[in-house]
Amino acid sequence: MASSTIKVHGVPMSTATMRVLATLYEKDLQFELIPVDMRAGAHKQEPFLSLNPFGQIPALQDGDLTIFESRAITQYIAEEYSEKGEKLFCPGCKKVKAATLIWLQVEGQQFDPIASKLAFERVFKGMFGMTTDPAAVLDLESKLAKVLDIYEARLATSPFVACDCFTLADLHHLPAIHYLMSTESKQLFESRPKVSEWVNKITARPAWAKVVDLLKQ
């Protein structure tokens, strides 16, 4: 399938959409971003519901194929277009494969549920005219600190979370990190030397800069 047939339905400020856009840019693939009017509730109506019956962005179309769930989309892109751009899966022994699978799950199950809620309190509530709950922030920061202590130990033995290469397991963290680094919660990352070094490496990638540029438009 030609890469120009790829359509992403979403909005750049959405963390899940950002995850998909970063993967497409890493793969140097051509795509069309089709905005979804969230304020009008377009994601809860047809025709979007035919793309994702759960009514959540993003959804991706590649020719006649439709995929939803951002992490499923990124893995599809990484595998379907394995010869394009960055690998995003480190070719290697079963130990590397296992570590990649583990850290893909760690991001989704341990890091993101806390980091996304913290970003909601710190960033998105303000955008939507809501009031941040200081008690919730303290609780979430305490939980995220414990998770990042484990990351610090892991990153003391590996330059990236899964192996020696940048993979999807790293990329999936970028959206939440991007928002949290613009708040006082950034000290959770900056106070841990290995985590801080890792954050600096992954946020400095040219593909991620393109995603951030979309937010400014």
mmCIF file with all atom_site columns, C-alpha atoms in Angstrom, residues 33-213:
data_model
loop_
_atom_site.group_PDB
_atom_site.id
_atom_site.type_symbol
_atom_site.label_atom_id
_atom_site.label_alt_id
_atom_site.label_comp_id
_atom_site.label_asym_id
_atom_site.label_entity_id
_atom_site.label_seq_id
_atom_site.pdbx_PDB_ins_code
_atom_site.Cartn_x
_atom_site.Cartn_y
_atom_site.Cartn_z
_atom_site.occupancy
_atom_site.B_iso_or_equiv
_atom_site.pdbx_formal_charge
_atom_site.auth_seq_id
_atom_site.auth_comp_id
_atom_site.auth_asym_id
_atom_site.auth_atom_id
_atom_site.pdbx_PDB_model_num
ATOM 1   C CA . LEU A 1 33  ? -4.122  14.676  9.188  1.00 0.00 ? 33  LEU A CA 1
ATOM 2   C CA . ILE A 1 34  ? -7.898  15.049  9.229  1.00 0.00 ? 34  ILE A CA 1
ATOM 3   C CA . PRO A 1 35  ? -9.052  17.186  12.192 1.00 0.00 ? 35  PRO A CA 1
ATOM 4   C CA . VAL A 1 36  ? -11.889 15.880  14.367 1.00 0.00 ? 36  VAL A CA 1
ATOM 5   C CA . ASP A 1 37  ? -14.052 18.611  15.924 1.00 0.00 ? 37  ASP A CA 1
ATOM 6   C CA . MET A 1 38  ? -13.995 17.433  19.530 1.00 0.00 ? 38  MET A CA 1
ATOM 7   C CA . ARG A 1 39  ? -15.860 20.472  20.865 1.00 0.00 ? 39  ARG A CA 1
ATOM 8   C CA . ALA A 1 40  ? -18.778 19.667  18.575 1.00 0.00 ? 40  ALA A CA 1
ATOM 9   C CA . GLY A 1 41  ? -18.646 16.032  19.712 1.00 0.00 ? 41  GLY A CA 1
ATOM 10  C CA . ALA A 1 42  ? -17.751 14.771  16.226 1.00 0.00 ? 42  ALA A CA 1
ATOM 11  C CA . HIS A 1 43  ? -15.844 11.842  17.765 1.00 0.00 ? 43  HIS A CA 1
ATOM 12  C CA . LYS A 1 44  ? -19.086 10.557  19.307 1.00 0.00 ? 44  LYS A CA 1
ATOM 13  C CA . GLN A 1 45  ? -21.041 10.702  16.030 1.00 0.00 ? 45  GLN A CA 1
ATOM 14  C CA . GLU A 1 46  ? -20.976 9.214   12.563 1.00 0.00 ? 46  GLU A CA 1
ATOM 15  C CA . PRO A 1 47  ? -18.971 9.145   10.392 1.00 0.00 ? 47  PRO A CA 1
ATOM 16  C CA . PHE A 1 48  ? -16.216 8.940   13.045 1.00 0.00 ? 48  PHE A CA 1
ATOM 17  C CA . LEU A 1 49  ? -17.922 6.097   14.924 1.00 0.00 ? 49  LEU A CA 1
ATOM 18  C CA . SER A 1 50  ? -17.536 3.937   11.821 1.00 0.00 ? 50  SER A CA 1
ATOM 19  C CA . LEU A 1 51  ? -13.758 4.377   12.281 1.00 0.00 ? 51  LEU A CA 1
ATOM 20  C CA . ASN A 1 52  ? -13.730 3.789   16.045 1.00 0.00 ? 52  ASN A CA 1
ATOM 21  C CA . PRO A 1 53  ? -16.974 2.568   17.663 1.00 0.00 ? 53  PRO A CA 1
ATOM 22  C CA . PHE A 1 54  ? -15.623 3.634   21.080 1.00 0.00 ? 54  PHE A CA 1
ATOM 23  C CA . GLY A 1 55  ? -15.678 7.262   19.938 1.00 0.00 ? 55  GLY A CA 1
ATOM 24  C CA . GLN A 1 56  ? -12.071 8.076   20.840 1.00 0.00 ? 56  GLN A CA 1
ATOM 25  C CA . ILE A 1 57  ? -9.320  9.648   18.733 1.00 0.00 ? 57  ILE A CA 1
ATOM 26  C CA . PRO A 1 58  ? -7.231  8.865   16.825 1.00 0.00 ? 58  PRO A CA 1
ATOM 27  C CA . ALA A 1 59  ? -8.201  6.480   14.074 1.00 0.00 ? 59  ALA A CA 1
ATOM 28  C CA . LEU A 1 60  ? -5.951  5.658   11.142 1.00 0.00 ? 60  LEU A CA 1
ATOM 29  C CA . GLN A 1 61  ? -6.848  4.610   7.619  1.00 0.00 ? 61  GLN A CA 1
ATOM 30  C CA . ASP A 1 62  ? -4.231  2.959   5.443  1.00 0.00 ? 62  ASP A CA 1
ATOM 31  C CA . GLY A 1 63  ? -5.887  2.338   2.104  1.00 0.00 ? 63  GLY A CA 1
ATOM 32  C CA . ASP A 1 64  ? -8.935  0.196   2.884  1.00 0.00 ? 64  ASP A CA 1
ATOM 33  C CA . LEU A 1 65  ? -7.676  -0.737  6.365  1.00 0.00 ? 65  LEU A CA 1
ATOM 34  C CA . THR A 1 66  ? -8.951  1.086   9.469  1.00 0.00 ? 66  THR A CA 1
ATOM 35  C CA . ILE A 1 67  ? -7.234  0.871   12.871 1.00 0.00 ? 67  ILE A CA 1
ATOM 36  C CA . PHE A 1 68  ? -7.962  2.497   16.226 1.00 0.00 ? 68  PHE A CA 1
ATOM 37  C CA . GLU A 1 69  ? -6.215  2.482   19.638 1.00 0.00 ? 69  GLU A CA 1
ATOM 38  C CA . SER A 1 70  ? -3.037  4.556   19.367 1.00 0.00 ? 70  SER A CA 1
ATOM 39  C CA . ARG A 1 71  ? -0.620  1.864   20.565 1.00 0.00 ? 71  ARG A CA 1
ATOM 40  C CA . ALA A 1 72  ? -2.083  -0.659  18.136 1.00 0.00 ? 72  ALA A CA 1
ATOM 41  C CA . ILE A 1 73  ? -1.657  1.918   15.360 1.00 0.00 ? 73  ILE A CA 1
ATOM 42  C CA . THR A 1 74  ? 1.989   2.607   16.236 1.00 0.00 ? 74  THR A CA 1
ATOM 43  C CA . GLN A 1 75  ? 2.846   -1.098  16.314 1.00 0.00 ? 75  GLN A CA 1
ATOM 44  C CA . TYR A 1 76  ? 1.078   -1.637  12.993 1.00 0.00 ? 76  TYR A CA 1
ATOM 45  C CA . ILE A 1 77  ? 3.068   1.225   11.419 1.00 0.00 ? 77  ILE A CA 1
ATOM 46  C CA . ALA A 1 78  ? 6.372   -0.023  12.865 1.00 0.00 ? 78  ALA A CA 1
ATOM 47  C CA . GLU A 1 79  ? 5.815   -3.545  11.529 1.00 0.00 ? 79  GLU A CA 1
ATOM 48  C CA . GLU A 1 80  ? 4.040   -2.793  8.233  1.00 0.00 ? 80  GLU A CA 1
ATOM 49  C CA . TYR A 1 81  ? 6.650   -0.190  7.270  1.00 0.00 ? 81  TYR A CA 1
ATOM 50  C CA . SER A 1 82  ? 9.649   -1.855  8.912  1.00 0.00 ? 82  SER A CA 1
ATOM 51  C CA . GLU A 1 83  ? 11.959  -0.969  6.016  1.00 0.00 ? 83  GLU A CA 1
ATOM 52  C CA . LYS A 1 84  ? 11.129  2.746   6.172  1.00 0.00 ? 84  LYS A CA 1
ATOM 53  C CA . GLY A 1 85  ? 12.767  5.339   8.428  1.00 0.00 ? 85  GLY A CA 1
ATOM 54  C CA . GLU A 1 86  ? 13.702  4.383   11.979 1.00 0.00 ? 86  GLU A CA 1
ATOM 55  C CA . LYS A 1 87  ? 13.303  0.738   12.966 1.00 0.00 ? 87  LYS A CA 1
ATOM 56  C CA . LEU A 1 88  ? 11.387  1.374   16.224 1.00 0.00 ? 88  LEU A CA 1
ATOM 57  C CA . PHE A 1 89  ? 11.774  -2.313  17.040 1.00 0.00 ? 89  PHE A CA 1
ATOM 58  C CA . CYS A 1 90  ? 15.364  -3.256  17.797 1.00 0.00 ? 90  CYS A CA 1
ATOM 59  C CA . PRO A 1 91  ? 16.395  -6.317  15.800 1.00 0.00 ? 91  PRO A CA 1
ATOM 60  C CA . GLY A 1 92  ? 18.089  -8.654  18.229 1.00 0.00 ? 92  GLY A CA 1
ATOM 61  C CA . CYS A 1 93  ? 17.969  -11.689 20.438 1.00 0.00 ? 93  CYS A CA 1
ATOM 62  C CA . LYS A 1 94  ? 14.926  -12.927 22.319 1.00 0.00 ? 94  LYS A CA 1
ATOM 63  C CA . LYS A 1 95  ? 16.161  -11.007 25.387 1.00 0.00 ? 95  LYS A CA 1
ATOM 64  C CA . VAL A 1 96  ? 15.821  -7.703  23.473 1.00 0.00 ? 96  VAL A CA 1
ATOM 65  C CA . LYS A 1 97  ? 12.421  -8.690  22.079 1.00 0.00 ? 97  LYS A CA 1
ATOM 66  C CA . ALA A 1 98  ? 11.212  -9.620  25.560 1.00 0.00 ? 98  ALA A CA 1
ATOM 67  C CA . ALA A 1 99  ? 12.489  -6.358  27.071 1.00 0.00 ? 99  ALA A CA 1
ATOM 68  C CA . THR A 1 100 ? 10.737  -4.352  24.346 1.00 0.00 ? 100 THR A CA 1
ATOM 69  C CA . LEU A 1 101 ? 7.437   -6.139  24.966 1.00 0.00 ? 101 LEU A CA 1
ATOM 70  C CA . ILE A 1 102 ? 7.797   -5.633  28.725 1.00 0.00 ? 102 ILE A CA 1
ATOM 71  C CA . TRP A 1 103 ? 8.508   -1.910  28.496 1.00 0.00 ? 103 TRP A CA 1
ATOM 72  C CA . LEU A 1 104 ? 5.730   -1.334  25.976 1.00 0.00 ? 104 LEU A CA 1
ATOM 73  C CA . GLN A 1 105 ? 3.435   -2.727  28.671 1.00 0.00 ? 105 GLN A CA 1
ATOM 74  C CA . VAL A 1 106 ? 5.134   -0.810  31.491 1.00 0.00 ? 106 VAL A CA 1
ATOM 75  C CA . GLU A 1 107 ? 4.417   2.456   29.675 1.00 0.00 ? 107 GLU A CA 1
ATOM 76  C CA . GLY A 1 108 ? 0.784   1.536   29.089 1.00 0.00 ? 108 GLY A CA 1
ATOM 77  C CA . GLN A 1 109 ? 0.060   -0.035  32.490 1.00 0.00 ? 109 GLN A CA 1
ATOM 78  C CA . GLN A 1 110 ? 2.387   1.657   35.009 1.00 0.00 ? 110 GLN A CA 1
ATOM 79  C CA . PHE A 1 111 ? 3.496   5.034   33.618 1.00 0.00 ? 111 PHE A CA 1
ATOM 80  C CA . ASP A 1 112 ? 0.710   6.425   31.462 1.00 0.00 ? 112 ASP A CA 1
ATOM 81  C CA . PRO A 1 113 ? -2.316  5.924   33.764 1.00 0.00 ? 113 PRO A CA 1
ATOM 82  C CA . ILE A 1 114 ? -0.595  8.139   36.362 1.00 0.00 ? 114 ILE A CA 1
ATOM 83  C CA . ALA A 1 115 ? 1.201   10.547  34.004 1.00 0.00 ? 115 ALA A CA 1
ATOM 84  C CA . SER A 1 116 ? -1.925  11.205  31.924 1.00 0.00 ? 116 SER A CA 1
ATOM 85  C CA . LYS A 1 117 ? -4.034  11.962  35.007 1.00 0.00 ? 117 LYS A CA 1
ATOM 86  C CA . LEU A 1 118 ? -1.298  14.287  36.260 1.00 0.00 ? 118 LEU A CA 1
ATOM 87  C CA . ALA A 1 119 ? -1.163  16.047  32.873 1.00 0.00 ? 119 ALA A CA 1
ATOM 88  C CA . PHE A 1 120 ? -4.946  16.403  33.015 1.00 0.00 ? 120 PHE A CA 1
ATOM 89  C CA . GLU A 1 121 ? -4.700  18.086  36.433 1.00 0.00 ? 121 GLU A CA 1
ATOM 90  C CA . ARG A 1 122 ? -1.673  20.231  35.586 1.00 0.00 ? 122 ARG A CA 1
ATOM 91  C CA . VAL A 1 123 ? -2.412  21.217  31.975 1.00 0.00 ? 123 VAL A CA 1
ATOM 92  C CA . PHE A 1 124 ? -5.746  20.192  30.502 1.00 0.00 ? 124 PHE A CA 1
ATOM 93  C CA . LYS A 1 125 ? -7.999  21.331  33.351 1.00 0.00 ? 125 LYS A CA 1
ATOM 94  C CA . GLY A 1 126 ? -6.683  24.872  32.856 1.00 0.00 ? 126 GLY A CA 1
ATOM 95  C CA . MET A 1 127 ? -7.333  24.664  29.115 1.00 0.00 ? 127 MET A CA 1
ATOM 96  C CA . PHE A 1 128 ? -10.933 23.640  29.782 1.00 0.00 ? 128 PHE A CA 1
ATOM 97  C CA . GLY A 1 129 ? -11.565 26.282  32.467 1.00 0.00 ? 129 GLY A CA 1
ATOM 98  C CA . MET A 1 130 ? -11.543 23.714  35.279 1.00 0.00 ? 130 MET A CA 1
ATOM 99  C CA . THR A 1 131 ? -9.743  24.006  38.626 1.00 0.00 ? 131 THR A CA 1
ATOM 100 C CA . THR A 1 132 ? -6.727  21.849  39.434 1.00 0.00 ? 132 THR A CA 1
ATOM 101 C CA . ASP A 1 133 ? -7.107  19.642  42.517 1.00 0.00 ? 133 ASP A CA 1
ATOM 102 C CA . PRO A 1 134 ? -3.915  20.127  44.592 1.00 0.00 ? 134 PRO A CA 1
ATOM 103 C CA . ALA A 1 135 ? -4.515  16.956  46.634 1.00 0.00 ? 135 ALA A CA 1
ATOM 104 C CA . ALA A 1 136 ? -4.838  14.903  43.451 1.00 0.00 ? 136 ALA A CA 1
ATOM 105 C CA . VAL A 1 137 ? -1.602  16.441  42.123 1.00 0.00 ? 137 VAL A CA 1
ATOM 106 C CA . LEU A 1 138 ? 0.294   15.503  45.289 1.00 0.00 ? 138 LEU A CA 1
ATOM 107 C CA . ASP A 1 139 ? -1.055  11.955  45.232 1.00 0.00 ? 139 ASP A CA 1
ATOM 108 C CA . LEU A 1 140 ? -0.274  11.470  41.538 1.00 0.00 ? 140 LEU A CA 1
ATOM 109 C CA . GLU A 1 141 ? 3.220   12.944  41.881 1.00 0.00 ? 141 GLU A CA 1
ATOM 110 C CA . SER A 1 142 ? 3.938   10.576  44.753 1.00 0.00 ? 142 SER A CA 1
ATOM 111 C CA . LYS A 1 143 ? 2.813   7.608   42.655 1.00 0.00 ? 143 LYS A CA 1
ATOM 112 C CA . LEU A 1 144 ? 4.757   8.751   39.586 1.00 0.00 ? 144 LEU A CA 1
ATOM 113 C CA . ALA A 1 145 ? 7.899   9.243   41.693 1.00 0.00 ? 145 ALA A CA 1
ATOM 114 C CA . LYS A 1 146 ? 7.810   5.564   42.665 1.00 0.00 ? 146 LYS A CA 1
ATOM 115 C CA . VAL A 1 147 ? 7.443   4.541   39.023 1.00 0.00 ? 147 VAL A CA 1
ATOM 116 C CA . LEU A 1 148 ? 10.287  6.825   37.959 1.00 0.00 ? 148 LEU A CA 1
ATOM 117 C CA . ASP A 1 149 ? 12.550  5.340   40.654 1.00 0.00 ? 149 ASP A CA 1
ATOM 118 C CA . ILE A 1 150 ? 12.215  2.041   38.780 1.00 0.00 ? 150 ILE A CA 1
ATOM 119 C CA . TYR A 1 151 ? 12.944  3.835   35.491 1.00 0.00 ? 151 TYR A CA 1
ATOM 120 C CA . GLU A 1 152 ? 16.057  5.385   37.042 1.00 0.00 ? 152 GLU A CA 1
ATOM 121 C CA . ALA A 1 153 ? 17.346  1.933   37.970 1.00 0.00 ? 153 ALA A CA 1
ATOM 122 C CA . ARG A 1 154 ? 16.533  0.558   34.517 1.00 0.00 ? 154 ARG A CA 1
ATOM 123 C CA . LEU A 1 155 ? 18.152  3.472   32.687 1.00 0.00 ? 155 LEU A CA 1
ATOM 124 C CA . ALA A 1 156 ? 21.311  3.077   34.741 1.00 0.00 ? 156 ALA A CA 1
ATOM 125 C CA . THR A 1 157 ? 21.866  -0.173  32.830 1.00 0.00 ? 157 THR A CA 1
ATOM 126 C CA . SER A 1 158 ? 20.421  0.736   29.410 1.00 0.00 ? 158 SER A CA 1
ATOM 127 C CA . PRO A 1 159 ? 20.470  3.987   27.364 1.00 0.00 ? 159 PRO A CA 1
ATOM 128 C CA . PHE A 1 160 ? 16.827  3.474   26.385 1.00 0.00 ? 160 PHE A CA 1
ATOM 129 C CA . VAL A 1 161 ? 14.099  1.631   28.282 1.00 0.00 ? 161 VAL A CA 1
ATOM 130 C CA . ALA A 1 162 ? 14.071  -1.541  26.177 1.00 0.00 ? 162 ALA A CA 1
ATOM 131 C CA . CYS A 1 163 ? 17.605  -1.819  24.795 1.00 0.00 ? 163 CYS A CA 1
ATOM 132 C CA . ASP A 1 164 ? 20.472  0.173   23.264 1.00 0.00 ? 164 ASP A CA 1
ATOM 133 C CA . CYS A 1 165 ? 18.204  1.657   20.560 1.00 0.00 ? 165 CYS A CA 1
ATOM 134 C CA . PHE A 1 166 ? 15.276  4.070   20.535 1.00 0.00 ? 166 PHE A CA 1
ATOM 135 C CA . THR A 1 167 ? 12.099  1.981   20.149 1.00 0.00 ? 167 THR A CA 1
ATOM 136 C CA . LEU A 1 168 ? 8.337   2.372   20.395 1.00 0.00 ? 168 LEU A CA 1
ATOM 137 C CA . ALA A 1 169 ? 8.727   1.627   24.108 1.00 0.00 ? 169 ALA A CA 1
ATOM 138 C CA . ASP A 1 170 ? 10.458  5.010   24.441 1.00 0.00 ? 170 ASP A CA 1
ATOM 139 C CA . LEU A 1 171 ? 8.333   6.869   21.885 1.00 0.00 ? 171 LEU A CA 1
ATOM 140 C CA . HIS A 1 172 ? 5.054   5.999   23.631 1.00 0.00 ? 172 HIS A CA 1
ATOM 141 C CA . HIS A 1 173 ? 6.140   8.076   26.663 1.00 0.00 ? 173 HIS A CA 1
ATOM 142 C CA . LEU A 1 174 ? 6.673   11.290  24.700 1.00 0.00 ? 174 LEU A CA 1
ATOM 143 C CA . PRO A 1 175 ? 3.194   12.900  24.769 1.00 0.00 ? 175 PRO A CA 1
ATOM 144 C CA . ALA A 1 176 ? 2.701   12.776  28.555 1.00 0.00 ? 176 ALA A CA 1
ATOM 145 C CA . ILE A 1 177 ? 6.323   13.789  29.166 1.00 0.00 ? 177 ILE A CA 1
ATOM 146 C CA . HIS A 1 178 ? 5.910   16.737  26.798 1.00 0.00 ? 178 HIS A CA 1
ATOM 147 C CA . TYR A 1 179 ? 3.007   18.150  28.801 1.00 0.00 ? 179 TYR A CA 1
ATOM 148 C CA . LEU A 1 180 ? 4.470   17.417  32.249 1.00 0.00 ? 180 LEU A CA 1
ATOM 149 C CA . MET A 1 181 ? 7.806   19.055  31.393 1.00 0.00 ? 181 MET A CA 1
ATOM 150 C CA . SER A 1 182 ? 5.947   22.355  30.971 1.00 0.00 ? 182 SER A CA 1
ATOM 151 C CA . THR A 1 183 ? 4.748   22.176  34.607 1.00 0.00 ? 183 THR A CA 1
ATOM 152 C CA . GLU A 1 184 ? 6.276   22.007  38.086 1.00 0.00 ? 184 GLU A CA 1
ATOM 153 C CA . SER A 1 185 ? 6.022   18.221  37.803 1.00 0.00 ? 185 SER A CA 1
ATOM 154 C CA . LYS A 1 186 ? 9.111   18.363  35.604 1.00 0.00 ? 186 LYS A CA 1
ATOM 155 C CA . GLN A 1 187 ? 11.203  18.095  38.774 1.00 0.00 ? 187 GLN A CA 1
ATOM 156 C CA . LEU A 1 188 ? 10.150  14.428  39.013 1.00 0.00 ? 188 LEU A CA 1
ATOM 157 C CA . PHE A 1 189 ? 12.123  13.809  35.802 1.00 0.00 ? 189 PHE A CA 1
ATOM 158 C CA . GLU A 1 190 ? 14.911  16.336  36.282 1.00 0.00 ? 190 GLU A CA 1
ATOM 159 C CA . SER A 1 191 ? 15.803  15.152  39.802 1.00 0.00 ? 191 SER A CA 1
ATOM 160 C CA . ARG A 1 192 ? 16.647  11.665  38.498 1.00 0.00 ? 192 ARG A CA 1
ATOM 161 C CA . PRO A 1 193 ? 19.880  11.902  36.441 1.00 0.00 ? 193 PRO A CA 1
ATOM 162 C CA . LYS A 1 194 ? 19.349  8.877   34.185 1.00 0.00 ? 194 LYS A CA 1
ATOM 163 C CA . VAL A 1 195 ? 15.672  9.654   33.633 1.00 0.00 ? 195 VAL A CA 1
ATOM 164 C CA . SER A 1 196 ? 16.572  13.271  32.873 1.00 0.00 ? 196 SER A CA 1
ATOM 165 C CA . GLU A 1 197 ? 19.220  12.203  30.355 1.00 0.00 ? 197 GLU A CA 1
ATOM 166 C CA . TRP A 1 198 ? 16.722  9.847   28.684 1.00 0.00 ? 198 TRP A CA 1
ATOM 167 C CA . VAL A 1 199 ? 14.016  12.534  28.528 1.00 0.00 ? 199 VAL A CA 1
ATOM 168 C CA . ASN A 1 200 ? 16.476  14.949  26.917 1.00 0.00 ? 200 ASN A CA 1
ATOM 169 C CA . LYS A 1 201 ? 17.448  12.340  24.308 1.00 0.00 ? 201 LYS A CA 1
ATOM 170 C CA . ILE A 1 202 ? 13.959  11.299  23.294 1.00 0.00 ? 202 ILE A CA 1
ATOM 171 C CA . THR A 1 203 ? 12.433  14.792  23.275 1.00 0.00 ? 203 THR A CA 1
ATOM 172 C CA . ALA A 1 204 ? 15.291  16.078  21.082 1.00 0.00 ? 204 ALA A CA 1
ATOM 173 C CA . ARG A 1 205 ? 14.443  13.744  18.209 1.00 0.00 ? 205 ARG A CA 1
ATOM 174 C CA . PRO A 1 206 ? 13.637  15.552  14.914 1.00 0.00 ? 206 PRO A CA 1
ATOM 175 C CA . ALA A 1 207 ? 10.432  13.537  14.467 1.00 0.00 ? 207 ALA A CA 1
ATOM 176 C CA . TRP A 1 208 ? 9.176   14.714  17.859 1.00 0.00 ? 208 TRP A CA 1
ATOM 177 C CA . ALA A 1 209 ? 10.047  18.335  16.986 1.00 0.00 ? 209 ALA A CA 1
ATOM 178 C CA . LYS A 1 210 ? 7.660   18.008  14.020 1.00 0.00 ? 210 LYS A CA 1
ATOM 179 C CA . VAL A 1 211 ? 4.853   16.897  16.341 1.00 0.00 ? 211 VAL A CA 1
ATOM 180 C CA . VAL A 1 212 ? 5.525   19.834  18.674 1.00 0.00 ? 212 VAL A CA 1
ATOM 181 C CA . ASP A 1 213 ? 5.487   22.181  15.654 1.00 0.00 ? 213 ASP A CA 1
#
